[in-house]
PDB file of C-alpha atoms in Angstrom:
ATOM      1  CA  MET N   1      99.489 108.236 -68.252  1.00  0.00           C
ATOM      2  CA  THR N   2     100.553 104.538 -68.051  1.00  0.00           C
ATOM      3  CA  SER N   3     100.749 103.460 -64.649  1.00  0.00           C
ATOM      4  CA  THR N   4     104.009 102.545 -62.957  1.00  0.00           C
ATOM      5  CA  ARG N   5     105.308 100.217 -60.054  1.00  0.00           C
ATOM      6  CA  THR N   6     106.986 101.725 -57.203  1.00  0.00           C
ATOM      7  CA  ILE N   7     109.371  99.677 -55.182  1.00  0.00           C
ATOM      8  CA  ALA N   8     108.691 100.717 -51.425  1.00  0.00           C
ATOM      9  CA  PRO N   9     111.180 101.336 -48.751  1.00  0.00           C
ATOM     10  CA  ALA N  10     112.110  98.072 -46.563  1.00  0.00           C
ATOM     11  CA  PRO N  11     109.559  97.624 -43.785  1.00  0.00           C
ATOM     12  CA  GLY N  12     110.518 100.014 -40.933  1.00  0.00           C
ATOM     13  CA  ALA N  13     112.381 102.459 -43.144  1.00  0.00           C
ATOM     14  CA  GLU N  14     111.508 106.168 -42.060  1.00  0.00           C
ATOM     15  CA  GLY N  15     109.342 108.090 -44.672  1.00  0.00           C
ATOM     16  CA  THR N  16     111.834 111.030 -44.854  1.00  0.00           C
ATOM     17  CA  GLU N  17     115.035 109.208 -44.142  1.00  0.00           C
ATOM     18  CA  PRO N  18     117.356 107.932 -46.904  1.00  0.00           C
ATOM     19  CA  TYR N  19     116.967 104.031 -47.481  1.00  0.00           C
ATOM     20  CA  THR N  20     118.633 101.429 -49.586  1.00  0.00           C
ATOM     21  CA  VAL N  21     116.882  99.068 -51.876  1.00  0.00           C
ATOM     22  CA  PRO N  22     118.420  95.662 -52.766  1.00  0.00           C
ATOM     23  CA  LEU N  23     117.894  95.442 -56.646  1.00  0.00           C
ATOM     24  CA  ALA N  24     120.265  92.559 -57.610  1.00  0.00           C
ATOM     25  CA  PRO N  25     123.315  90.707 -55.933  1.00  0.00           C
ATOM     26  CA  GLY N  26     125.760  93.233 -55.232  1.00  0.00           C
ATOM     27  CA  VAL N  27     123.195  96.135 -56.467  1.00  0.00           C
ATOM     28  CA  SER N  28     121.248  98.659 -54.325  1.00  0.00           C
ATOM     29  CA  ALA N  29     119.686 102.009 -54.905  1.00  0.00           C
ATOM     30  CA  TYR N  30     119.982 104.595 -52.531  1.00  0.00           C
ATOM     31  CA  ILE N  31     117.029 106.791 -52.177  1.00  0.00           C
ATOM     32  CA  GLN N  32     116.613 110.110 -50.610  1.00  0.00           C
ATOM     33  CA  PRO N  33     112.952 111.154 -50.005  1.00  0.00           C
ATOM     34  CA  ASP N  34     110.748 112.838 -51.015  1.00  0.00           C
ATOM     35  CA  GLY N  35     112.912 113.359 -54.148  1.00  0.00           C
ATOM     36  CA  GLY N  36     112.242 117.114 -54.400  1.00  0.00           C
ATOM     37  CA  TRP N  37     114.874 119.730 -55.222  1.00  0.00           C
ATOM     38  CA  CYS N  38     118.252 118.495 -54.134  1.00  0.00           C
ATOM     39  CA  LEU N  39     117.139 115.053 -52.538  1.00  0.00           C
ATOM     40  CA  ASN N  40     118.638 112.794 -55.180  1.00  0.00           C
ATOM     41  CA  ASN N  41     119.186 108.944 -55.505  1.00  0.00           C
ATOM     42  CA  ALA N  42     122.405 107.382 -55.844  1.00  0.00           C
ATOM     43  CA  GLY N  43     123.603 103.573 -56.639  1.00  0.00           C
ATOM     44  CA  ILE N  44     125.709 101.170 -55.029  1.00  0.00           C
ATOM     45  CA  VAL N  45     127.509  98.616 -57.110  1.00  0.00           C
ATOM     46  CA  THR N  46     129.922  96.025 -55.525  1.00  0.00           C
ATOM     47  CA  GLY N  47     131.739  92.899 -56.530  1.00  0.00           C
ATOM     48  CA  GLY N  48     135.212  91.485 -56.646  1.00  0.00           C
ATOM     49  CA  GLY N  49     136.322  93.324 -53.693  1.00  0.00           C
ATOM     50  CA  ARG N  50     135.430  96.804 -55.265  1.00  0.00           C
ATOM     51  CA  THR N  51     132.597  99.320 -55.025  1.00  0.00           C
ATOM     52  CA  LEU N  52     131.262 101.724 -57.433  1.00  0.00           C
ATOM     53  CA  LEU N  53     129.153 104.560 -56.681  1.00  0.00           C
ATOM     54  CA  ILE N  54     126.551 106.263 -58.845  1.00  0.00           C
ATOM     55  CA  ASP N  55     126.374 109.800 -57.749  1.00  0.00           C
ATOM     56  CA  THR N  56     126.693 111.148 -54.450  1.00  0.00           C
ATOM     57  CA  ALA N  57     124.508 113.913 -52.339  1.00  0.00           C
ATOM     58  CA  PRO N  58     124.274 117.829 -52.139  1.00  0.00           C
ATOM     59  CA  THR N  59     125.719 117.974 -48.242  1.00  0.00           C
ATOM     60  CA  GLU N  60     128.603 116.564 -46.421  1.00  0.00           C
ATOM     61  CA  ARG N  61     126.135 115.426 -43.935  1.00  0.00           C
ATOM     62  CA  ARG N  62     124.061 113.432 -46.390  1.00  0.00           C
ATOM     63  CA  ALA N  63     127.123 112.299 -48.315  1.00  0.00           C
ATOM     64  CA  LEU N  64     128.652 111.012 -45.110  1.00  0.00           C
ATOM     65  CA  LEU N  65     125.245 109.046 -44.624  1.00  0.00           C
ATOM     66  CA  LEU N  66     125.422 107.547 -48.126  1.00  0.00           C
ATOM     67  CA  ARG N  67     129.157 106.461 -46.986  1.00  0.00           C
ATOM     68  CA  ASP N  68     127.567 104.810 -44.038  1.00  0.00           C
ATOM     69  CA  ALA N  69     124.970 102.832 -45.874  1.00  0.00           C
ATOM     70  CA  VAL N  70     127.944 101.431 -48.260  1.00  0.00           C
ATOM     71  CA  ALA N  71     129.760 100.487 -45.186  1.00  0.00           C
ATOM     72  CA  ALA N  72     126.512  98.972 -43.467  1.00  0.00           C
ATOM     73  CA  GLY N  73     126.111  96.634 -46.332  1.00  0.00           C
ATOM     74  CA  GLY N  74     129.478  95.313 -45.931  1.00  0.00           C
ATOM     75  CA  ALA N  75     130.816  96.954 -49.138  1.00  0.00           C
ATOM     76  CA  PRO N  76     134.305  98.135 -49.335  1.00  0.00           C
ATOM     77  CA  ARG N  77     135.025 101.728 -49.500  1.00  0.00           C
ATOM     78  CA  PRO N  78     134.077 103.067 -52.948  1.00  0.00           C
ATOM     79  CA  SER N  79     137.072 103.079 -55.499  1.00  0.00           C
ATOM     80  CA  LEU N  80     134.960 104.592 -58.456  1.00  0.00           C
ATOM     81  CA  LEU N  81     132.417 107.239 -58.534  1.00  0.00           C
ATOM     82  CA  VAL N  82     130.178 107.942 -61.575  1.00  0.00           C
ATOM     83  CA  ASN N  83     128.648 111.157 -61.934  1.00  0.00           C
ATOM     84  CA  THR N  84     125.373 111.060 -64.149  1.00  0.00           C
ATOM     85  CA  HIS N  85     125.690 115.201 -64.610  1.00  0.00           C
ATOM     86  CA  HIS N  86     127.243 118.163 -63.175  1.00  0.00           C
ATOM     87  CA  HIS N  87     124.479 119.449 -60.760  1.00  0.00           C
ATOM     88  CA  GLY N  88     125.506 120.056 -57.180  1.00  0.00           C
ATOM     89  CA  ASP N  89     122.836 117.576 -55.568  1.00  0.00           C
ATOM     90  CA  HIS N  90     124.689 114.732 -57.547  1.00  0.00           C
ATOM     91  CA  THR N  91     128.416 115.968 -57.260  1.00  0.00           C
ATOM     92  CA  TYR N  92     128.822 117.835 -53.944  1.00  0.00           C
ATOM     93  CA  GLY N  93     129.525 114.745 -52.075  1.00  0.00           C
ATOM     94  CA  ASN N  94     132.200 113.558 -54.259  1.00  0.00           C
ATOM     95  CA  CYS N  95     134.829 115.321 -52.076  1.00  0.00           C
ATOM     96  CA  VAL N  96     133.816 112.723 -49.214  1.00  0.00           C
ATOM     97  CA  PHE N  97     135.104 109.762 -51.455  1.00  0.00           C
ATOM     98  CA  THR N  98     138.199 110.905 -53.026  1.00  0.00           C
ATOM     99  CA  PRO N  99     140.959 110.668 -53.361  1.00  0.00           C
ATOM    100  CA  GLU N 100     140.190 106.997 -52.699  1.00  0.00           C
ATOM    101  CA  ALA N 101     137.698 106.984 -55.434  1.00  0.00           C
ATOM    102  CA  THR N 102     138.083 107.966 -59.030  1.00  0.00           C
ATOM    103  CA  VAL N 103     135.458 110.202 -60.275  1.00  0.00           C
ATOM    104  CA  ILE N 104     134.080 109.348 -63.864  1.00  0.00           C
ATOM    105  CA  GLY N 105     131.775 111.322 -66.232  1.00  0.00           C
ATOM    106  CA  HIS N 106     130.962 112.569 -69.466  1.00  0.00           C
ATOM    107  CA  ALA N 107     133.464 115.046 -70.749  1.00  0.00           C
ATOM    108  CA  ASP N 108     131.051 117.806 -70.566  1.00  0.00           C
ATOM    109  CA  CYS N 109     130.009 116.831 -67.074  1.00  0.00           C
ATOM    110  CA  ARG N 110     133.668 117.448 -66.088  1.00  0.00           C
ATOM    111  CA  ALA N 111     133.643 120.818 -68.051  1.00  0.00           C
ATOM    112  CA  GLU N 112     130.500 122.082 -66.415  1.00  0.00           C
ATOM    113  CA  VAL N 113     131.249 120.834 -62.700  1.00  0.00           C
ATOM    114  CA  LEU N 114     134.404 123.128 -63.093  1.00  0.00           C
ATOM    115  CA  ALA N 115     132.413 126.029 -64.788  1.00  0.00           C
ATOM    116  CA  ALA N 116     129.600 125.872 -62.075  1.00  0.00           C
ATOM    117  CA  GLY N 117     131.801 125.519 -59.038  1.00  0.00           C
ATOM    118  CA  LEU N 118     129.711 125.750 -55.864  1.00  0.00           C
ATOM    119  CA  GLN N 119     126.685 126.372 -57.638  1.00  0.00           C
ATOM    120  CA  LEU N 120     124.103 125.263 -54.936  1.00  0.00           C
ATOM    121  CA  HIS N 121     125.880 127.765 -52.576  1.00  0.00           C
ATOM    122  CA  THR N 122     124.702 130.477 -54.985  1.00  0.00           C
ATOM    123  CA  LEU N 123     121.132 129.320 -55.313  1.00  0.00           C
ATOM    124  CA  TRP N 124     120.501 128.433 -51.667  1.00  0.00           C
ATOM    125  CA  PRO N 125     123.114 130.131 -49.470  1.00  0.00           C
ATOM    126  CA  GLU N 126     121.126 129.384 -46.435  1.00  0.00           C
ATOM    127  CA  VAL N 127     121.627 125.611 -46.519  1.00  0.00           C
ATOM    128  CA  ASP N 128     124.317 124.234 -44.116  1.00  0.00           C
ATOM    129  CA  TYR N 129     126.485 122.079 -46.820  1.00  0.00           C
ATOM    130  CA  GLY N 130     129.056 121.312 -44.757  1.00  0.00           C
ATOM    131  CA  HIS N 131     132.928 120.939 -45.902  1.00  0.00           C
ATOM    132  CA  VAL N 132     132.547 121.039 -49.707  1.00  0.00           C
ATOM    133  CA  GLU N 133     135.076 121.047 -52.542  1.00  0.00           C
ATOM    134  CA  VAL N 134     134.451 121.215 -56.081  1.00  0.00           C
ATOM    135  CA  THR N 135     135.617 117.627 -57.410  1.00  0.00           C
ATOM    136  CA  ALA N 136     135.083 116.930 -61.065  1.00  0.00           C
ATOM    137  CA  PRO N 137     135.484 113.547 -62.745  1.00  0.00           C
ATOM    138  CA  THR N 138     139.145 113.096 -63.696  1.00  0.00           C
ATOM    139  CA  LEU N 139     138.180 109.978 -66.089  1.00  0.00           C
ATOM    140  CA  THR N 140     135.964 111.106 -68.956  1.00  0.00           C
ATOM    141  CA  TYR N 141     134.461 109.623 -71.998  1.00  0.00           C
ATOM    142  CA  THR N 142     132.429 110.802 -74.875  1.00  0.00           C
ATOM    143  CA  ASP N 143     130.017 108.261 -76.093  1.00  0.00           C
ATOM    144  CA  THR N 144     130.169 105.090 -74.186  1.00  0.00           C
ATOM    145  CA  LEU N 145     132.136 103.557 -71.498  1.00  0.00           C
ATOM    146  CA  THR N 146     131.890  99.954 -69.856  1.00  0.00           C
ATOM    147  CA  LEU N 147     132.981  99.212 -66.285  1.00  0.00           C
ATOM    148  CA  HIS N 148     133.389  95.836 -64.732  1.00  0.00           C
ATOM    149  CA  ILE N 149     132.941  95.489 -60.792  1.00  0.00           C
ATOM    150  CA  GLY N 150     133.570  91.915 -60.158  1.00  0.00           C
ATOM    151  CA  ASP N 151     131.155  89.848 -62.438  1.00  0.00           C
ATOM    152  CA  THR N 152     128.871  93.025 -63.011  1.00  0.00           C
ATOM    153  CA  GLU N 153     128.866  94.987 -66.106  1.00  0.00           C
ATOM    154  CA  VAL N 154     128.057  98.728 -65.911  1.00  0.00           C
ATOM    155  CA  ARG N 155     127.672 100.453 -69.232  1.00  0.00           C
ATOM    156  CA  LEU N 156     127.911 104.139 -69.330  1.00  0.00           C
ATOM    157  CA  ILE N 157     126.073 105.888 -72.095  1.00  0.00           C
ATOM    158  CA  HIS N 158     125.864 109.603 -73.032  1.00  0.00           C
ATOM    159  CA  PRO N 159     122.421 110.082 -74.786  1.00  0.00           C
ATOM    160  CA  GLY N 160     123.242 113.465 -76.159  1.00  0.00           C
ATOM    161  CA  VAL N 161     122.035 116.756 -74.504  1.00  0.00           C
ATOM    162  CA  ALA N 162     118.960 116.056 -72.590  1.00  0.00           C
ATOM    163  CA  HIS N 163     118.641 116.924 -69.032  1.00  0.00           C
ATOM    164  CA  THR N 164     122.138 118.736 -69.232  1.00  0.00           C
ATOM    165  CA  VAL N 165     124.984 118.525 -71.713  1.00  0.00           C
ATOM    166  CA  GLY N 166     126.871 115.856 -70.092  1.00  0.00           C
ATOM    167  CA  ASP N 167     124.391 113.166 -68.946  1.00  0.00           C
ATOM    168  CA  THR N 168     125.099 109.612 -68.133  1.00  0.00           C
ATOM    169  CA  ILE N 169     122.973 106.478 -68.081  1.00  0.00           C
ATOM    170  CA  ALA N 170     124.275 103.712 -66.186  1.00  0.00           C
ATOM    171  CA  HIS N 171     123.020 100.303 -67.287  1.00  0.00           C
ATOM    172  CA  LEU N 172     123.542  96.891 -65.773  1.00  0.00           C
ATOM    173  CA  PRO N 173     122.321  94.640 -68.558  1.00  0.00           C
ATOM    174  CA  GLU N 174     122.665  91.283 -66.760  1.00  0.00           C
ATOM    175  CA  HIS N 175     120.773  92.699 -63.820  1.00  0.00           C
ATOM    176  CA  GLY N 176     118.063  94.375 -65.942  1.00  0.00           C
ATOM    177  CA  VAL N 177     118.604  97.614 -63.662  1.00  0.00           C
ATOM    178  CA  VAL N 178     118.877 101.287 -65.181  1.00  0.00           C
ATOM    179  CA  PHE N 179     120.289 104.418 -63.185  1.00  0.00           C
ATOM    180  CA  THR N 180     118.692 107.291 -65.359  1.00  0.00           C
ATOM    181  CA  GLY N 181     120.085 110.278 -63.419  1.00  0.00           C
ATOM    182  CA  ASP N 182     117.723 113.171 -63.911  1.00  0.00           C
ATOM    183  CA  LEU N 183     116.589 111.976 -67.256  1.00  0.00           C
ATOM    184  CA  VAL N 184     113.607 110.812 -65.039  1.00  0.00           C
ATOM    185  CA  PHE N 185     112.100 112.202 -62.038  1.00  0.00           C
ATOM    186  CA  HIS N 186     109.338 109.755 -60.913  1.00  0.00           C
ATOM    187  CA  GLY N 187     106.692 111.787 -59.159  1.00  0.00           C
ATOM    188  CA  GLY N 188     108.519 115.405 -59.977  1.00  0.00           C
ATOM    189  CA  THR N 189     108.629 117.551 -63.104  1.00  0.00           C
ATOM    190  CA  PRO N 190     111.158 117.247 -65.707  1.00  0.00           C
ATOM    191  CA  PHE N 191     113.463 120.025 -65.772  1.00  0.00           C
ATOM    192  CA  LEU N 192     115.315 120.909 -68.907  1.00  0.00           C
ATOM    193  CA  MET N 193     116.849 124.358 -68.215  1.00  0.00           C
ATOM    194  CA  MET N 194     120.455 123.320 -68.693  1.00  0.00           C
ATOM    195  CA  GLY N 195     119.601 120.771 -71.497  1.00  0.00           C
ATOM    196  CA  SER N 196     117.377 120.288 -74.466  1.00  0.00           C
ATOM    197  CA  LEU N 197     113.702 119.355 -74.906  1.00  0.00           C
ATOM    198  CA  SER N 198     114.164 117.494 -78.337  1.00  0.00           C
ATOM    199  CA  GLY N 199     117.157 115.573 -76.596  1.00  0.00           C
ATOM    200  CA  SER N 200     115.165 114.463 -73.718  1.00  0.00           C
ATOM    201  CA  LEU N 201     112.722 113.010 -75.938  1.00  0.00           C
ATOM    202  CA  ARG N 202     115.647 111.182 -77.705  1.00  0.00           C
ATOM    203  CA  ALA N 203     117.064 110.281 -74.318  1.00  0.00           C
ATOM    204  CA  VAL N 204     113.663 108.671 -73.347  1.00  0.00           C
ATOM    205  CA  GLU N 205     113.512 106.478 -76.402  1.00  0.00           C
ATOM    206  CA  ARG N 206     117.353 105.653 -75.823  1.00  0.00           C
ATOM    207  CA  LEU N 207     116.116 104.479 -72.111  1.00  0.00           C
ATOM    208  CA  ARG N 208     113.247 102.465 -73.616  1.00  0.00           C
ATOM    209  CA  ALA N 209     115.395 100.780 -75.806  1.00  0.00           C
ATOM    210  CA  LEU N 210     117.636  99.404 -73.026  1.00  0.00           C
ATOM    211  CA  ASP N 211     114.674  97.175 -71.943  1.00  0.00           C
ATOM    212  CA  ALA N 212     115.661  97.315 -68.222  1.00  0.00           C
ATOM    213  CA  PRO N 213     112.581  96.196 -66.086  1.00  0.00           C
ATOM    214  CA  VAL N 214     113.796  98.048 -62.857  1.00  0.00           C
ATOM    215  CA  VAL N 215     114.457 101.978 -63.317  1.00  0.00           C
ATOM    216  CA  VAL N 216     116.240 104.173 -60.767  1.00  0.00           C
ATOM    217  CA  PRO N 217     115.414 107.592 -61.509  1.00  0.00           C
ATOM    218  CA  GLY N 218     117.528 110.515 -60.369  1.00  0.00           C
ATOM    219  CA  HIS N 219     114.655 111.625 -57.918  1.00  0.00           C
ATOM    220  CA  GLY N 220     111.973 109.881 -56.627  1.00  0.00           C
ATOM    221  CA  ARG N 221     111.184 105.970 -55.878  1.00  0.00           C
ATOM    222  CA  VAL N 222     112.670 103.177 -57.765  1.00  0.00           C
ATOM    223  CA  THR N 223     110.233 102.181 -60.295  1.00  0.00           C
ATOM    224  CA  ASP N 224     109.529 100.367 -63.905  1.00  0.00           C
ATOM    225  CA  PRO N 225     109.470 101.376 -67.480  1.00  0.00           C
ATOM    226  CA  GLY N 226     106.257 102.810 -67.359  1.00  0.00           C
ATOM    227  CA  VAL N 227     107.494 105.915 -65.877  1.00  0.00           C
ATOM    228  CA  TYR N 228     109.076 106.848 -69.401  1.00  0.00           C
ATOM    229  CA  ASP N 229     105.460 107.134 -70.863  1.00  0.00           C
ATOM    230  CA  THR N 230     104.748 109.748 -68.229  1.00  0.00           C
ATOM    231  CA  VAL N 231     107.942 111.713 -68.983  1.00  0.00           C
ATOM    232  CA  GLU N 232     107.351 111.551 -72.595  1.00  0.00           C
ATOM    233  CA  ALA N 233     103.726 112.804 -72.316  1.00  0.00           C
ATOM    234  CA  TYR N 234     104.817 115.454 -70.201  1.00  0.00           C
ATOM    235  CA  LEU N 235     107.417 116.639 -72.690  1.00  0.00           C
ATOM    236  CA  ARG N 236     105.093 116.490 -75.564  1.00  0.00           C
ATOM    237  CA  PHE N 237     102.743 118.666 -73.455  1.00  0.00           C
ATOM    238  CA  VAL N 238     105.509 121.218 -73.143  1.00  0.00           C
ATOM    239  CA  GLU N 239     106.383 120.779 -77.014  1.00  0.00           C
ATOM    240  CA  ASP N 240     102.890 121.537 -77.988  1.00  0.00           C
ATOM    241  CA  LEU N 241     102.308 124.499 -75.464  1.00  0.00           C
ATOM    242  CA  ALA N 242     105.727 126.018 -76.561  1.00  0.00           C
ATOM    243  CA  ARG N 243     105.056 125.865 -80.649  1.00  0.00           C
ATOM    244  CA  THR N 244     101.571 127.384 -79.964  1.00  0.00           C
ATOM    245  CA  SER N 245     102.440 130.062 -77.256  1.00  0.00           C
ATOM    246  CA  HIS N 246     105.559 130.918 -79.139  1.00  0.00           C
ATOM    247  CA  ALA N 247     103.657 131.273 -82.362  1.00  0.00           C
ATOM    248  CA  ALA N 248     101.110 133.749 -80.746  1.00  0.00           C
ATOM    249  CA  GLY N 249     103.813 135.983 -79.373  1.00  0.00           C
ATOM    250  CA  ARG N 250     103.418 135.059 -75.565  1.00  0.00           C
ATOM    251  CA  THR N 251     106.256 134.803 -73.244  1.00  0.00           C
ATOM    252  CA  PRO N 252     107.106 131.589 -71.225  1.00  0.00           C
ATOM    253  CA  LEU N 253     105.690 132.976 -68.292  1.00  0.00           C
ATOM    254  CA  GLU N 254     102.551 134.019 -69.733  1.00  0.00           C
ATOM    255  CA  ALA N 255     102.327 130.592 -71.311  1.00  0.00           C
ATOM    256  CA  ALA N 256     103.201 128.867 -67.977  1.00  0.00           C
ATOM    257  CA  ARG N 257     100.582 131.033 -65.963  1.00  0.00           C
ATOM    258  CA  ASP N 258      97.603 130.153 -68.121  1.00  0.00           C
ATOM    259  CA  ALA N 259      98.569 126.447 -68.747  1.00  0.00           C
ATOM    260  CA  ASP N 260      96.106 123.705 -67.715  1.00  0.00           C
ATOM    261  CA  LEU N 261      98.419 121.069 -66.219  1.00  0.00           C
ATOM    262  CA  GLY N 262      95.918 118.312 -66.488  1.00  0.00           C
ATOM    263  CA  GLU N 263      97.254 115.137 -65.675  1.00  0.00           C
ATOM    264  CA  PHE N 264     100.768 116.555 -64.856  1.00  0.00           C
ATOM    265  CA  ALA N 265      98.988 118.656 -61.920  1.00  0.00           C
ATOM    266  CA  GLY N 266     100.087 116.054 -59.311  1.00  0.00           C
ATOM    267  CA  LEU N 267     103.929 116.197 -60.435  1.00  0.00           C
ATOM    268  CA  ARG N 268     105.959 118.095 -57.968  1.00  0.00           C
ATOM    269  CA  GLU N 269     107.875 121.209 -58.635  1.00  0.00           C
ATOM    270  CA  SER N 270     105.343 122.454 -61.209  1.00  0.00           C
ATOM    271  CA  GLU N 271     106.975 125.598 -61.386  1.00  0.00           C
ATOM    272  CA  ARG N 272     109.793 124.114 -63.598  1.00  0.00           C
ATOM    273  CA  LEU N 273     107.096 124.340 -66.468  1.00  0.00           C
ATOM    274  CA  VAL N 274     108.228 127.817 -67.057  1.00  0.00           C
ATOM    275  CA  ALA N 275     111.998 127.016 -67.210  1.00  0.00           C
ATOM    276  CA  ASN N 276     110.954 124.079 -69.683  1.00  0.00           C
ATOM    277  CA  LEU N 277     109.309 126.475 -71.855  1.00  0.00           C
ATOM    278  CA  HIS N 278     112.050 128.634 -71.973  1.00  0.00           C
ATOM    279  CA  ARG N 279     114.200 126.145 -73.176  1.00  0.00           C
ATOM    280  CA  ALA N 280     111.730 125.163 -75.773  1.00  0.00           C
ATOM    281  CA  TYR N 281     111.511 128.477 -76.995  1.00  0.00           C
ATOM    282  CA  ALA N 282     115.248 128.723 -77.443  1.00  0.00           C
ATOM    283  CA  GLU N 283     114.915 125.490 -79.538  1.00  0.00           C
ATOM    284  CA  LEU N 284     112.348 127.116 -81.678  1.00  0.00           C
ATOM    285  CA  GLU N 285     114.395 130.011 -82.261  1.00  0.00           C
ATOM    286  CA  GLY N 286     117.258 127.936 -83.386  1.00  0.00           C
ATOM    287  CA  LEU N 287     119.790 128.129 -80.616  1.00  0.00           C
ATOM    288  CA  PRO N 288     122.096 125.044 -80.090  1.00  0.00           C
ATOM    289  CA  LEU N 289     120.766 122.417 -77.670  1.00  0.00           C
ATOM    290  CA  GLY N 290     121.990 123.145 -74.297  1.00  0.00           C
ATOM    291  CA  ALA N 291     123.071 126.902 -75.070  1.00  0.00           C
ATOM    292  CA  PRO N 292     122.875 128.796 -71.850  1.00  0.00           C
ATOM    293  CA  LEU N 293     119.726 130.677 -70.941  1.00  0.00           C
ATOM    294  CA  ASP N 294     119.600 133.621 -69.015  1.00  0.00           C
ATOM    295  CA  ALA N 295     119.390 132.308 -65.646  1.00  0.00           C
ATOM    296  CA  PRO N 296     118.250 135.067 -63.755  1.00  0.00           C
ATOM    297  CA  THR N 297     115.209 135.438 -65.648  1.00  0.00           C
ATOM    298  CA  VAL N 298     114.512 131.796 -65.566  1.00  0.00           C
ATOM    299  CA  LEU N 299     114.901 131.537 -61.938  1.00  0.00           C
ATOM    300  CA  ALA N 300     112.641 134.720 -61.316  1.00  0.00           C
ATOM    301  CA  ASP N 301     109.916 133.197 -63.480  1.00  0.00           C
ATOM    302  CA  MET N 302     110.029 129.916 -61.469  1.00  0.00           C
ATOM    303  CA  GLN N 303     109.779 131.907 -58.293  1.00  0.00           C
ATOM    304  CA  THR N 304     106.816 133.726 -59.915  1.00  0.00           C
ATOM    305  CA  MET N 305     105.431 130.481 -60.658  1.00  0.00           C
ATOM    306  CA  ASN N 306     105.952 129.356 -56.992  1.00  0.00           C
ATOM    307  CA  GLY N 307     103.666 131.809 -55.896  1.00  0.00           C
ATOM    308  CA  GLY N 308     106.390 134.614 -55.354  1.00  0.00           C
ATOM    309  CA  ARG N 309     108.246 132.305 -52.838  1.00  0.00           C
ATOM    310  CA  PRO N 310     111.694 131.246 -53.288  1.00  0.00           C
ATOM    311  CA  ILE N 311     112.189 127.770 -54.517  1.00  0.00           C
ATOM    312  CA  ALA N 312     113.011 125.780 -51.474  1.00  0.00           C
ATOM    313  CA  CYS N 313     116.218 123.366 -51.227  1.00  0.00           C
ATOM    314  CA  HIS N 314     115.255 119.958 -49.219  1.00  0.00           C
ATOM    315  CA  ALA N 315     118.588 119.148 -48.583  1.00  0.00           C
TER     316      ALA N 315
END
């Protein structure tokens, strides 16, 4: 794997507490360690008397901490909010910022937020989410959309079906910064259950072509484009394993259990391999990209891969 540079928290920042990383004038990343299940990142862009948020957080408490971080940096309350995709860790906190903030996302992100409802409550009912209301994007796009926050241009790009059917990349070209959403997990295993393997490979190429030297992943610390090599290598590993295992008539669980993760053994959430194989099998069998999988089966297989233990939400 190609080595990557990690941008560490500011001196004095707690290892388990959220922290902000200044990236450019008026641009910061909001990082939630350790980047595991439901500990996502957000972005703060401010200028011209306005503030844009890129994603929120999975609980009311964490969304309020994000709101406090915006205020602590001297930025106005957010008036725009972009969701990089529909998953609850990135969207549950929308309701903390509305109606003052207009929520923006891909058209399929809006549809999936509404269809999923309180999805995290179903997966992890024991978590204290606080007061959460399903709040979908009210301004949608289908290919690209450009926002201007003061003098900062923020280009929203839909890469096609990848992590989900409604992903958004947020690119700040003059600052050389890209917020990838969950197209990139830095230090974590990619997750394709609701998206596409082939589409994720295309998304990596789209990200590379932006040539942004600063990469803010959906989970994990701020890094550089070297992270794309790791993501691509893992996706190729899944692609090869799926092709040979499917041809041999093995189930995704059988293939995952016997797989040698090799250089990817250190990635968090390794149980995601079986979900990724389910997705790869679906594509080998000709199903449309992003077609719904049998979620109970996939989730049960991930629990099996997790040593029989339920997957833990870190929020």
